[in-house]
Short mmCIF file of C-alpha atoms in Angstrom, two decimals:
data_model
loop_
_atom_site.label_atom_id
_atom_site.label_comp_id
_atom_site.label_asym_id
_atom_site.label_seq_id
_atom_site.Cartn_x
_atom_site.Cartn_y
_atom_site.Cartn_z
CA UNK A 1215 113.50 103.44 108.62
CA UNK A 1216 110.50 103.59 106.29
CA UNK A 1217 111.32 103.75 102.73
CA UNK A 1218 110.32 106.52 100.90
CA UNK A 1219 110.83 105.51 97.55
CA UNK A 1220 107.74 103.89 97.80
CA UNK A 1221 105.17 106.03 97.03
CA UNK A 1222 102.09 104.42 99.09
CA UNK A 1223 104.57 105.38 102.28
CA UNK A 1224 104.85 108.77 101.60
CA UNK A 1225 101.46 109.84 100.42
CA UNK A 1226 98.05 108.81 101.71
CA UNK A 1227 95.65 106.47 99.77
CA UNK A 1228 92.64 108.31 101.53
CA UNK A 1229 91.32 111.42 102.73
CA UNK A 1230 91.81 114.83 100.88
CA UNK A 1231 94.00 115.53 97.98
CA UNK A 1232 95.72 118.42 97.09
CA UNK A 1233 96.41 118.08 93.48
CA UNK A 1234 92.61 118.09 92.40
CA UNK A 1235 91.63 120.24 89.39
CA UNK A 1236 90.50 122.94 92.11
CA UNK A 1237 93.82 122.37 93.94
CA UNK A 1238 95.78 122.51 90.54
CA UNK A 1239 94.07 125.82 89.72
CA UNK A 1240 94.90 127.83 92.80
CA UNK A 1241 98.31 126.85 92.51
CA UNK A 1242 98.47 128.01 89.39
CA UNK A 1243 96.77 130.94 90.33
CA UNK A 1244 99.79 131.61 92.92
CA UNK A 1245 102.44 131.43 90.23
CA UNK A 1246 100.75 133.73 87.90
CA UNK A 1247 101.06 136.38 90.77
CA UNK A 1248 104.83 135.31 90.67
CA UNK A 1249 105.80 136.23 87.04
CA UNK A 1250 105.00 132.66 86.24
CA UNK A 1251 107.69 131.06 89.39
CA UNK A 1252 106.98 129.70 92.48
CA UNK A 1253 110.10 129.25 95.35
CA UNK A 1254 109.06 125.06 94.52
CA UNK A 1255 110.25 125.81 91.17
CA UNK A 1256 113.46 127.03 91.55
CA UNK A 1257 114.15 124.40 94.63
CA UNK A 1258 113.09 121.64 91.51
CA UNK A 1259 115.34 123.30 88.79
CA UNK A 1260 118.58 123.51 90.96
CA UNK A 1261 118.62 119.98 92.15
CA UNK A 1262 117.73 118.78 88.59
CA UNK A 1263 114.60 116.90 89.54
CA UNK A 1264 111.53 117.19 86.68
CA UNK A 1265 111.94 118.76 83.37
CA UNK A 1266 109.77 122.03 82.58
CA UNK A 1267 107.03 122.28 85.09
CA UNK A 1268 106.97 119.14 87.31
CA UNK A 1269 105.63 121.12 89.84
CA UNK A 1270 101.94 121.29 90.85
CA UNK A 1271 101.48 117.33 89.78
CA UNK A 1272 98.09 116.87 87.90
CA UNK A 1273 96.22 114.16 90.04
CA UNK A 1274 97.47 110.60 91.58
CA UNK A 1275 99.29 109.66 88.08
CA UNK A 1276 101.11 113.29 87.84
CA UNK A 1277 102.02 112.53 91.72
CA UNK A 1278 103.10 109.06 91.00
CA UNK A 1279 105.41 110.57 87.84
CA UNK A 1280 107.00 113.41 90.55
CA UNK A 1281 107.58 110.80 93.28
CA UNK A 1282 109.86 108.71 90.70
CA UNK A 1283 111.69 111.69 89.43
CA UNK A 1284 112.24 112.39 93.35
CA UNK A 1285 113.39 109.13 93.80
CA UNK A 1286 115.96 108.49 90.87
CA UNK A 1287 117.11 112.08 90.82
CA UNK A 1288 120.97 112.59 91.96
CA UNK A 1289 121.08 114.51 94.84
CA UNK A 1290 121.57 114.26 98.74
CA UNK A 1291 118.80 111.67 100.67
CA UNK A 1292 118.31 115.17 102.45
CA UNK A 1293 117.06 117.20 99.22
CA UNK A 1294 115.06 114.43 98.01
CA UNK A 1295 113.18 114.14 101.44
CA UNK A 1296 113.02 117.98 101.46
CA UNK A 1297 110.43 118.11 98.07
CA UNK A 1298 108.42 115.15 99.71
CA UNK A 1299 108.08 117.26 102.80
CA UNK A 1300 106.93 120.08 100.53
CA UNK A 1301 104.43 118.08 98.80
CA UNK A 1302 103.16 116.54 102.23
CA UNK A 1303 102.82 120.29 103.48
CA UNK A 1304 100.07 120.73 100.32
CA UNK A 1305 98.13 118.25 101.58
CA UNK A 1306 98.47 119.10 105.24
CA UNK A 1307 97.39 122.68 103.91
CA UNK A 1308 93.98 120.98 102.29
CA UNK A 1309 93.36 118.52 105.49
CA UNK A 1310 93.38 121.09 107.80
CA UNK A 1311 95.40 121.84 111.07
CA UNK A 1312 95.05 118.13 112.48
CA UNK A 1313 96.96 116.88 109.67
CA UNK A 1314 100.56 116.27 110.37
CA UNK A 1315 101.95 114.59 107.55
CA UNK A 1316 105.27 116.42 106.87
CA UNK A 1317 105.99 116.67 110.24
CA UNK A 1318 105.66 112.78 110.70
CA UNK A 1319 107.84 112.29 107.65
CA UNK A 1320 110.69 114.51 109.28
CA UNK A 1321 110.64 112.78 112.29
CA UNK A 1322 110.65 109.39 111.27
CA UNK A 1323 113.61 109.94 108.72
CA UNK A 1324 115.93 112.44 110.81
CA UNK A 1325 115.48 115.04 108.41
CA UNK A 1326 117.69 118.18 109.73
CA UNK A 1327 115.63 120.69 110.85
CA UNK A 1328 116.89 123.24 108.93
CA UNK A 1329 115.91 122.01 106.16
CA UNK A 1330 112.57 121.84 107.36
CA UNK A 1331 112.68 125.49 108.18
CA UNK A 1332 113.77 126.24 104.82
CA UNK A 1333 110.77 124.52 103.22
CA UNK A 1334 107.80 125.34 105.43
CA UNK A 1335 109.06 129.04 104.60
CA UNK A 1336 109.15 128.25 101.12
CA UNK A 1337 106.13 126.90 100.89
CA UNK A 1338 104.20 130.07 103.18
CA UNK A 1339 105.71 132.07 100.70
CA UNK A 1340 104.39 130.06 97.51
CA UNK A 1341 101.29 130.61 99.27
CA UNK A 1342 101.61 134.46 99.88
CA UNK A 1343 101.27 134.04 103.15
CA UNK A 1344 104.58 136.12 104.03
CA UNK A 1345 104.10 136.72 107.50
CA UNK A 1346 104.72 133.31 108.47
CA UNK A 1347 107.10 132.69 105.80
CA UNK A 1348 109.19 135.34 107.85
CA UNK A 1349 109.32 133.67 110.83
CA UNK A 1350 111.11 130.53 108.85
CA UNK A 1351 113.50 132.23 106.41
CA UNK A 1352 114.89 134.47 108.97
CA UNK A 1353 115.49 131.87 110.93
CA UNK A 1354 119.67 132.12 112.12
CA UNK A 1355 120.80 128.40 111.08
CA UNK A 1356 119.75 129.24 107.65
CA UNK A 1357 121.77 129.85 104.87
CA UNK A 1358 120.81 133.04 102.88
CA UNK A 1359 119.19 130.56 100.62
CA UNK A 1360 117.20 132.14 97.58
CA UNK A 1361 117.56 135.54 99.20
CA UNK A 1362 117.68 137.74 96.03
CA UNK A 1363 113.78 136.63 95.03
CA UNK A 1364 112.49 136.04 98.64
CA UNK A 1365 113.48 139.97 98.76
CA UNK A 1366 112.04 141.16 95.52
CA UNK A 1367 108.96 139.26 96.23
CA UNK A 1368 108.55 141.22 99.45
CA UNK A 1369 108.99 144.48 98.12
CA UNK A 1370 106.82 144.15 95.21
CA UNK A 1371 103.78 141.93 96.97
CA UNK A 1372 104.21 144.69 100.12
CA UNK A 1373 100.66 146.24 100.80
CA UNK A 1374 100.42 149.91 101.13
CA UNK A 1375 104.06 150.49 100.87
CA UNK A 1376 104.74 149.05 103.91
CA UNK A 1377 108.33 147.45 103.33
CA UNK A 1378 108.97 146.45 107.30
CA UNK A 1379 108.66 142.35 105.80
CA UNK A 1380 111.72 142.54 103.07
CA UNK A 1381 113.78 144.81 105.05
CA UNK A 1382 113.31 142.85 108.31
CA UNK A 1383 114.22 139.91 106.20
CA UNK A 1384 117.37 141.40 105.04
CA UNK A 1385 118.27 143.01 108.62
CA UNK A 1386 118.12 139.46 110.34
CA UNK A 1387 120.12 137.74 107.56
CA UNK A 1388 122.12 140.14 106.39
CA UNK A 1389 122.63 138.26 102.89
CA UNK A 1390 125.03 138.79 99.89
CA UNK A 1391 123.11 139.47 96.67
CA UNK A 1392 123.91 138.00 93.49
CA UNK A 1393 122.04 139.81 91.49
CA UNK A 1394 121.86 144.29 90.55
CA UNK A 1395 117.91 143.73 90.59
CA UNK A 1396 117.45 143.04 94.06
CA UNK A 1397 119.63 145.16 95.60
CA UNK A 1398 118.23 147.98 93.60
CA UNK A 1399 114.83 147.05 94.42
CA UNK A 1400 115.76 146.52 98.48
CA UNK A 1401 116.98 150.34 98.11
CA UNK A 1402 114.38 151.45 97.00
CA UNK A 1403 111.86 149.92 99.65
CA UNK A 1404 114.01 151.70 102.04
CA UNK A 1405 114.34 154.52 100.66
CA UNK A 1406 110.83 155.37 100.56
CA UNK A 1407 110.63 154.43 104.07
CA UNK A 1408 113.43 156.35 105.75
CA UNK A 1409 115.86 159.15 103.78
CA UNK A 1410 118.64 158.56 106.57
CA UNK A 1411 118.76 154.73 107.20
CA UNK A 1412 118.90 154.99 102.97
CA UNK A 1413 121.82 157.47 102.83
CA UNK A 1414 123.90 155.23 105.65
CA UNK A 1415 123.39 151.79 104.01
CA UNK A 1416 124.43 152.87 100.84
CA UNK A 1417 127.72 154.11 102.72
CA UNK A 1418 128.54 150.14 103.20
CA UNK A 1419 129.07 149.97 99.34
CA UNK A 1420 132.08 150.46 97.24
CA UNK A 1421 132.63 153.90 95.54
CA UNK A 1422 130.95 153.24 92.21
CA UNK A 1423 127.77 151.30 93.92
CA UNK A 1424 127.46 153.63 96.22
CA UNK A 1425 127.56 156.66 94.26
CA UNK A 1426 124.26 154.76 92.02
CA UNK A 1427 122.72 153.84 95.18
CA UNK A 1428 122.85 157.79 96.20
CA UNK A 1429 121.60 158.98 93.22
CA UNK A 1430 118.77 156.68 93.34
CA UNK A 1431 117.87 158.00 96.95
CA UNK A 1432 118.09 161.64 95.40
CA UNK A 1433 116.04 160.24 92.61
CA UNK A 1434 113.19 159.42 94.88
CA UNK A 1435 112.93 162.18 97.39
CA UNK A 1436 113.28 164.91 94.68
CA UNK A 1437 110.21 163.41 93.19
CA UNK A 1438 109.04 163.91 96.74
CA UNK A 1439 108.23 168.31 96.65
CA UNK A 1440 107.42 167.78 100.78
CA UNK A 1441 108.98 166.75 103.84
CA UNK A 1442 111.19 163.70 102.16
CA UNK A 1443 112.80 165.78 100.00
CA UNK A 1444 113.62 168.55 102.92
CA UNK A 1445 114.86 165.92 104.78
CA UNK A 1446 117.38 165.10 102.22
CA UNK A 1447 118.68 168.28 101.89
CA UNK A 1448 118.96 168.78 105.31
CA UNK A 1449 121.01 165.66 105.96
CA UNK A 1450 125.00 165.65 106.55
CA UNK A 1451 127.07 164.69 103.75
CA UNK A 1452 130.28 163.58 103.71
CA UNK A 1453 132.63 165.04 101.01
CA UNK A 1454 132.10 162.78 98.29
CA UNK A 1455 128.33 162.79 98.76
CA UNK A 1456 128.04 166.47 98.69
CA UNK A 1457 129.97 166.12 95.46
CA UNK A 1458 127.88 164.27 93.83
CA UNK A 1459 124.83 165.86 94.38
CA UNK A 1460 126.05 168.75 92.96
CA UNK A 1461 126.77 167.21 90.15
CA UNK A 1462 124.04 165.40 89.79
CA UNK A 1463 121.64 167.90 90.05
CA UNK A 1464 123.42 170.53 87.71
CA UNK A 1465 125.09 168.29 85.12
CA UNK A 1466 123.94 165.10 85.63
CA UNK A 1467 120.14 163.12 85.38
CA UNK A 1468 118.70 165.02 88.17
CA UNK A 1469 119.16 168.38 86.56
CA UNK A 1470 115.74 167.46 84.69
CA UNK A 1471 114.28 167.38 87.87
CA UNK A 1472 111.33 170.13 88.64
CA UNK A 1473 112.47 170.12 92.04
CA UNK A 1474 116.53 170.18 91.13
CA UNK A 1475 116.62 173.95 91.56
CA UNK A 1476 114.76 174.30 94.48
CA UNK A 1477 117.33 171.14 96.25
CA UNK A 1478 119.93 173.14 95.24
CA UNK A 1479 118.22 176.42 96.95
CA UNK A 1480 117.97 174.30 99.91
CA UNK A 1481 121.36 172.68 100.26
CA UNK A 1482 122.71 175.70 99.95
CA UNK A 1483 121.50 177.36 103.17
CA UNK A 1484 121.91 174.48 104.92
CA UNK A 1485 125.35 174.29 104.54
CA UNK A 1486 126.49 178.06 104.20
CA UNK A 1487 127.45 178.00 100.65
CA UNK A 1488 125.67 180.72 98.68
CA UNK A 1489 127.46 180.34 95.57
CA UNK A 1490 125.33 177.28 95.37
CA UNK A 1491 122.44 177.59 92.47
CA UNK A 1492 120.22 175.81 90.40
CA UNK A 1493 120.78 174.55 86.84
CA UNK A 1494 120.02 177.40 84.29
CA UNK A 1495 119.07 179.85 86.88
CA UNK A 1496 121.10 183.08 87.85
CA UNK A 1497 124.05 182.72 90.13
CA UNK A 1498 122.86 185.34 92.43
CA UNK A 1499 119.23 183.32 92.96
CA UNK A 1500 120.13 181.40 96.49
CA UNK A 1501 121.88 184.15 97.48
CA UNK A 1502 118.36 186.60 97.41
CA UNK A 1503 117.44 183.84 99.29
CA UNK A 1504 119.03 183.53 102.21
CA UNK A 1505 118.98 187.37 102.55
CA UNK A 1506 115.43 188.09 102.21
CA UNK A 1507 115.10 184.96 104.75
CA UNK A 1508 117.79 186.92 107.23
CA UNK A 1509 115.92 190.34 106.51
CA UNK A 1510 113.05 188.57 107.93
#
């Protein structure tokens, strides 16, 4: 077995480098579209390797500094080996697709290939390339590793709305979030995509979650005057949900909604009930209604 904490083992004394001034520059170019933290960051900070920002390494000497801090850090032979085979994807990225580096340092020191996975989907999504950094991270032997960013990143990098990456990521690994943020974000990617797969998630909640996660959905199609909102309205509640949208829209937040009374209008000949009306408007308003639609 080679041994890795030499550094002229790991890393190439010829060819193309990745940690250039140009190569230093886009990186930092990707973590400025990050809020200022690439998924190499965080993977650095939690197994205590670097302080501040070891990560992109400013030429041979910065790579040389790194490579040490690898080495003499605490953790697993596995985690160490995982950051070289990060670093070795950089400069397979910069050598082009002949270049096999990280995949030769796997093999020749057995590391797991989940850990591999993990990594290479890192590292596509460090690179905004989150297509393929799908096809890692949602890989089955994973754990739902740094789930709560990967699926805020999604949702606010998704082009044109279209949230099919971040939920797809959270359908196939079905994770447990540890943070408000990024289940409130993930809601609200799917709720602007579809009004009934919204209302039924939020269903898998406990009471007080899931009476926030409703009233964000309401939130979102009521700003919505065409067919999203109608197909709110239209949907079947369950008891408690049909409670709190009445509340909601006459005594709570949503009653400043332009659209509140009209929801209200709505709801209430869909389900029969013609007492139903809109905050501040006459009680016999719905009821006109529905009878100058049945006159018709």
């Amino acid at each position: 077995m080679r041994d890795y904490s030499q550094f002229h083992v790991v890393f190439p004394v010829d060819g193309q480098k990745p940690y250039d001034t140009n190569g230093v520059r886009e990186i930092e170019t990707y973590r400025k579209t990050f809020h200022g933290v690439l998924f190499i960051d965080r993977v650095l900070k939690a197994l205590g390797i670097g302080e501040g920002k070891a990560y992109p390494p400013k030429g041979e000497n910065g790579l040389r500094t790194l490579h040490k801090h690898i080495c003499e850090s605490k953790v697993s032979p596995h985690h160490k080996l995982s950051v070289l085979y990060y670093l070795l994807l950089d400069y397979d990225g910069v050598r082009g697709t002949r270049s096999a580096l990280a995949e030769d340092i796997a093999a020749t020191s057995g590391l797991p290939s989940k850990y591999q996975i993990l990594m290479k989907g890192l590292w596509h999504m460090d690179h905004q390339q989150f297509n393929f950094a799908l096809e890692y991270l949602a890989h089955p032997s994973l754990p739902s590793e740094f789930a709560d960013e990967i699926v805020v990143t999604l949702v606010r990098h998704a082009e044109g709305n279209d949230f099919s990456l971040p939920l797809a990521y959270y359908h196939a690994t079905k994770p447990v979030f540890k943070t408000a943020d990024a289940l409130d974000v993930l809601y609200g990617a799917l709720a602007q995509t579809s009004i009934p797969e919204a209302l039924y998630f939020s269903r898998a909640f406990p009471e007080h979650s899931r009476r926030q996660l409703f009233e964000k959905l309401l939130t979102s199609a009521l700003d919505d005057r065409g067919p999203r909102g109608k197909e709110l309205v239209s949907l079947p509640f369950d008891a408690a949900e049909e409670k709190w949208f009445q509340e909601y829209l006459t005594t709570g937040d949503g009653r400043k909604s332009r659209n509140a009374a009209t929801a209200l209008e709505l709801r209430g000949i869909v389900t029969g009930r013609a007492s139903t009306k809109g905050p501040g408007e006459p009680p016999a308003r719905t009821q006109s209604l529905r009878g100058s639609r049945a006159a018709r």
